[in-house]
mmCIF file of C-alpha atoms in Angstrom:
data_model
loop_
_atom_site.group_PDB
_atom_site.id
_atom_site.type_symbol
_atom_site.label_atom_id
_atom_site.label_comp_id
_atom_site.label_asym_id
_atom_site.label_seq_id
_atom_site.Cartn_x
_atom_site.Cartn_y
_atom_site.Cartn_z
ATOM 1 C CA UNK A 258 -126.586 -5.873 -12.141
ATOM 2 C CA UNK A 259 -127.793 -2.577 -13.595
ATOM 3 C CA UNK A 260 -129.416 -2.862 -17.139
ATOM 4 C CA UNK A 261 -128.871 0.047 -19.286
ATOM 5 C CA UNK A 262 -131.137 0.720 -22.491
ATOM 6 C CA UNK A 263 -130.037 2.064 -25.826
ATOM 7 C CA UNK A 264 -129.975 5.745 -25.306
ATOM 8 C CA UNK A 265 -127.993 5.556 -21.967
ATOM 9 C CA UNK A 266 -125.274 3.943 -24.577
ATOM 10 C CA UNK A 267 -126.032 6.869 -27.362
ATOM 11 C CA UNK A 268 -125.552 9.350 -24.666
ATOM 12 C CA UNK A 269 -122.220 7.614 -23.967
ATOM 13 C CA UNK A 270 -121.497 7.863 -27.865
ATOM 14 C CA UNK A 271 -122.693 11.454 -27.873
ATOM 15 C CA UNK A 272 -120.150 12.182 -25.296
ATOM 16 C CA UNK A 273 -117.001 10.926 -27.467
ATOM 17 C CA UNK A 274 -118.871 12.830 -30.199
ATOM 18 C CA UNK A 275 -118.530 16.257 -28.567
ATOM 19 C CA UNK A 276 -115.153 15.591 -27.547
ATOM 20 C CA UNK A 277 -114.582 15.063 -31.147
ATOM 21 C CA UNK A 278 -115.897 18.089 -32.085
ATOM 22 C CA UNK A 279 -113.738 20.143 -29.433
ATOM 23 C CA UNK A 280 -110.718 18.771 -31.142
ATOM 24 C CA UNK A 281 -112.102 20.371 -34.149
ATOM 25 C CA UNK A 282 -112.894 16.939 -35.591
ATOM 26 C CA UNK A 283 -116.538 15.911 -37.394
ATOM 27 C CA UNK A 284 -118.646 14.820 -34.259
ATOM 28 C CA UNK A 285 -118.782 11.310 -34.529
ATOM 29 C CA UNK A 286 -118.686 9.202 -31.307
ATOM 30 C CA UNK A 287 -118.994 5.429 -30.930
ATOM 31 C CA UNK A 288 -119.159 3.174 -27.482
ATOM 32 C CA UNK A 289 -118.850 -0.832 -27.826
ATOM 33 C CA UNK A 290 -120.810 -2.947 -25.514
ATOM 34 C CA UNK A 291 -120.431 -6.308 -24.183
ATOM 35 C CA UNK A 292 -122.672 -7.799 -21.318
ATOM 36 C CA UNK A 293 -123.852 -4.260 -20.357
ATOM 37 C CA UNK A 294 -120.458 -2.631 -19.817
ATOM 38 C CA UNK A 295 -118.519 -0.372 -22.318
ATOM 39 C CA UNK A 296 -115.295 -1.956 -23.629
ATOM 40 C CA UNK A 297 -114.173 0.911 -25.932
ATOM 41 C CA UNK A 298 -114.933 4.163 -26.286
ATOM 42 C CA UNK A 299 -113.448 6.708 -29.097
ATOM 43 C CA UNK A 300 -114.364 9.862 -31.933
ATOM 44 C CA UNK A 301 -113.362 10.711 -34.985
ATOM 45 C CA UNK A 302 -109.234 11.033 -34.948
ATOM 46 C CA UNK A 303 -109.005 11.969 -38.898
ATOM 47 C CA UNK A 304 -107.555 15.038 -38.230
ATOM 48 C CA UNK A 305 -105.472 14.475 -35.536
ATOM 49 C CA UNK A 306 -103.606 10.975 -36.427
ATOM 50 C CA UNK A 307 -103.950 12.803 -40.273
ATOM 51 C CA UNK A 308 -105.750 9.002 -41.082
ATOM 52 C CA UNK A 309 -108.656 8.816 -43.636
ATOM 53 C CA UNK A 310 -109.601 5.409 -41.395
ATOM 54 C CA UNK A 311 -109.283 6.933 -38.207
ATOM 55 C CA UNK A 312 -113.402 7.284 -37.750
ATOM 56 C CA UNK A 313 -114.666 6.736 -33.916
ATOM 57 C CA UNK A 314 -116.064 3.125 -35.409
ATOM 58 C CA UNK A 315 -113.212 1.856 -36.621
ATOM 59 C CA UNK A 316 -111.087 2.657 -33.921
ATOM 60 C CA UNK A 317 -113.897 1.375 -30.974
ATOM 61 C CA UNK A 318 -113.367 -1.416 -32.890
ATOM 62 C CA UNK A 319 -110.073 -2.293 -32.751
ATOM 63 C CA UNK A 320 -110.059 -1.511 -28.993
ATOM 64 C CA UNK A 321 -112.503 -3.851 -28.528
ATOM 65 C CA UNK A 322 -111.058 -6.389 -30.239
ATOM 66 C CA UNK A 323 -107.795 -5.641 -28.099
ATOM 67 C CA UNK A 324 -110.125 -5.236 -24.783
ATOM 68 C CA UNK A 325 -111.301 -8.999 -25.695
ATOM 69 C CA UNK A 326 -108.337 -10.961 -27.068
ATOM 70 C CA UNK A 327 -110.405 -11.714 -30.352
ATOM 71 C CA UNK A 328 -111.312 -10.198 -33.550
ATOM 72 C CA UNK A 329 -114.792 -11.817 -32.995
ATOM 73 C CA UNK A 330 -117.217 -9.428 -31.700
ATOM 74 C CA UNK A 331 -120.161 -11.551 -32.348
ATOM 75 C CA UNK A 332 -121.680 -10.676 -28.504
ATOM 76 C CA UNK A 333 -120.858 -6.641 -29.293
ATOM 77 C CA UNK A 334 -122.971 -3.789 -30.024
ATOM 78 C CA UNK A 335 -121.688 -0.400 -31.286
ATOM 79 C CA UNK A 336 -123.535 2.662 -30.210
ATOM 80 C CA UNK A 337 -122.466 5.190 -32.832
ATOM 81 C CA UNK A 338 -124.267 8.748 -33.420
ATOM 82 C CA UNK A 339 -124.120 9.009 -37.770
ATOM 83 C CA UNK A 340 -125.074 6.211 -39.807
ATOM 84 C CA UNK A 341 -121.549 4.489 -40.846
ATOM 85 C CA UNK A 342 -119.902 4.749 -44.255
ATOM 86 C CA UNK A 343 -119.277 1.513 -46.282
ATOM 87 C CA UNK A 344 -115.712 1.623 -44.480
ATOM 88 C CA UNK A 345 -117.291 1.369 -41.294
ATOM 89 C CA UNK A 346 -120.061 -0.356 -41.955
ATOM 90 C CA UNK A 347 -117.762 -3.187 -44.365
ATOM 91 C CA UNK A 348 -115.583 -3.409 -40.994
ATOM 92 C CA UNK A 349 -118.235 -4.028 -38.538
ATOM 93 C CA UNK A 350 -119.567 -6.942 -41.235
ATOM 94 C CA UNK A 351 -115.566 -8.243 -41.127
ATOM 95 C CA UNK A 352 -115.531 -8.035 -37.367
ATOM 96 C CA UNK A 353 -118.955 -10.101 -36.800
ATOM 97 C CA UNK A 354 -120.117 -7.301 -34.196
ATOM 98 C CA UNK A 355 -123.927 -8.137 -33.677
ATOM 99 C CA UNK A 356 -125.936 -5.164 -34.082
ATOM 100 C CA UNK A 357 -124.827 -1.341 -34.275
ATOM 101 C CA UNK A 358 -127.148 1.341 -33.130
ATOM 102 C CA UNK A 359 -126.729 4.736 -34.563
ATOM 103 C CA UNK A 360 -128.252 7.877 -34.373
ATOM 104 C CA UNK A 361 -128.953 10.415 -37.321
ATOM 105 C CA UNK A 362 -129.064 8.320 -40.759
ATOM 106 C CA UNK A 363 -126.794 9.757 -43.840
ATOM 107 C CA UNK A 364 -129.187 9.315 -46.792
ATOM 108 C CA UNK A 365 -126.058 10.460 -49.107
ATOM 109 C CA UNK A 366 -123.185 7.757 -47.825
ATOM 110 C CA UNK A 367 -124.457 5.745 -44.676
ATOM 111 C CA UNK A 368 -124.160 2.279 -45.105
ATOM 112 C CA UNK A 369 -126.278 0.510 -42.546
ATOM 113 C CA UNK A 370 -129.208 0.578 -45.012
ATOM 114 C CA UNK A 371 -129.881 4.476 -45.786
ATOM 115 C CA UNK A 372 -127.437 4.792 -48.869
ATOM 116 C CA UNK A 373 -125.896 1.182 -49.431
ATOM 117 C CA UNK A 374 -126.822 -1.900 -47.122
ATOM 118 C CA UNK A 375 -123.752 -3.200 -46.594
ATOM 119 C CA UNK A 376 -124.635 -4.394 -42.940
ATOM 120 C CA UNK A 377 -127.056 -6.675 -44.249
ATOM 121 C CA UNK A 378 -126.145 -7.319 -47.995
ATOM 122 C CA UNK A 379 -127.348 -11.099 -48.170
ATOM 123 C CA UNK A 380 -123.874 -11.967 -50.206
ATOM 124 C CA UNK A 381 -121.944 -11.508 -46.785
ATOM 125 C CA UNK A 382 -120.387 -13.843 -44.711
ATOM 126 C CA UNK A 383 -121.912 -12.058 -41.353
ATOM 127 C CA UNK A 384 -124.790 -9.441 -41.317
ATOM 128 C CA UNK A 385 -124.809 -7.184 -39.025
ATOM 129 C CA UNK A 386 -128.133 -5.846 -36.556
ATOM 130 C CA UNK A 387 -129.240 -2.570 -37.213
ATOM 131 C CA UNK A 388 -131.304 -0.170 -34.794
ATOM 132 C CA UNK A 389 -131.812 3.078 -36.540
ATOM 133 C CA UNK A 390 -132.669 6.632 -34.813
ATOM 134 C CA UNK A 391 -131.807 6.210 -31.364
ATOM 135 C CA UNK A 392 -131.336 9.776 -30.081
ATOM 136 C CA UNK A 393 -131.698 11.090 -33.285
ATOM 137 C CA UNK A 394 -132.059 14.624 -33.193
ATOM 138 C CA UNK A 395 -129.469 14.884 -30.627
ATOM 139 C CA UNK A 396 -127.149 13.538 -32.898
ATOM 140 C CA UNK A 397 -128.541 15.919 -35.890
ATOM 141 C CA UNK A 398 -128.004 18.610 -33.875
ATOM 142 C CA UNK A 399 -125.055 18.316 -32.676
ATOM 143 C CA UNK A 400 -123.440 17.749 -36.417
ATOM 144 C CA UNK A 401 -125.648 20.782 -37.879
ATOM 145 C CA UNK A 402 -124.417 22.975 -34.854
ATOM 146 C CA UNK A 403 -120.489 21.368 -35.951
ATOM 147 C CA UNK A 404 -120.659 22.503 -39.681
ATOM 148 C CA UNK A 405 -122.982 26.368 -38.824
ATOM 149 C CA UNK A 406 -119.521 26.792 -36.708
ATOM 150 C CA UNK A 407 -117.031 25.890 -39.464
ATOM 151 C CA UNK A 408 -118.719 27.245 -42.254
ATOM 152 C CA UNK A 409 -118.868 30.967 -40.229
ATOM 153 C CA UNK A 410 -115.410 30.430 -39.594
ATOM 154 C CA UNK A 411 -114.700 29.877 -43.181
ATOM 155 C CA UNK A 412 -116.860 33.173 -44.011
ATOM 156 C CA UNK A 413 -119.592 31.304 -46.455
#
C-alpha cells in the first residue's frame, strides 16, 4: 500500500480548486480521506447550484458521508485549500471528521482557529484536528490570481 503525505492530498484539493475557479466560482477545493484513499472530492458550487452552503467542504462532506453509509467521519481528514468559515468549520465539528488540513488561513472569517476557533472551542461535543499551511502559498496564489482576474473584469 502506497502512503501519501499531506501535500499529495492539498494538491488533490488544489485541483478541485482550479476547477472551481474555471467555472467562475471562488477557488476553493476540498478532498476527504479515509485509510489513504480519497472518498469525495468537490469546489465551491455557490454559483452554480445558486446555494450560499454549497462550499467544496460542505459538499465533500456529505459525499463522504454518502461514500460511507454514516454521518460519522471520525477516521476522515479533509484536505481543503482556505481556512473554513464557521459554516464549514461548525459542520466538520457536527460531522466528527478528525482533523482538516487547509492551506492559506483567512485571518478575517476562517474558523479553524485564525478568526473564531470553532474546530476546537472546548464547549463542543467533538473537536476537530487542525494542520494549518500545508501548501500555503499555492493556495494564496491561486485565490489572489482568482480576484486580480475578476476585479479587471469588473474595471476597478
Amino acid at each position: 500500500m502506497i502512503l501519501f503525505d499531506d501535500e499529495y492530498f492539498m494538491q488533490r484539493a488544489l485541483v478541485m480548486a482550479e476547477t472551481a475557479a474555471e467555472a467562475g466560482e471562488v477557488p476553493v477545493g476540498a478532498v476527504a480521506v479515509k485509510d489513504g484513499e480519497i472518498i469525495a472530492r468537490s469546489g465551491n458550487q455557490v454559483e452554480l447550484l445558486k446555494d450560499a452552503t454549497a462550499h467544496a467542504e460542505i459538499l465533500v462532506i456529505t459525499q463522504a458521508e454518502s461514500a460511507l453509509g454514516d454521518w460519522r467521519l471520525d477516521k476522515v481528514d479533509i484536505y481543503v485549500t482556505k481556512e473554513p468559515c464557521a459554516m464549514c468549520a461548525g459542520a466538520m465539528v457536527n460531522a466528527h471528521v478528525r482533523r482538516v488540513v487547509y492551506g492559506m488561513a483567512d485571518p478575517r472569517s476562517g474558523a479553524a482557529g485564525s478568526a473564531l476557533d470553532v474546530t476546537g472551542f472546548k464547549g463542543m461535543l467533538w473537536n476537530v484536528e487542525v494542520k494549518p499551511g500545508v501548501l500555503e502559498a499555492e493556495c494564496r496564489a491561486l485565490m489572489q490570481q482568482f480576484f486580480r482576474k475578476v476585479r479587471k473584469e469588473k474595471g476597478s
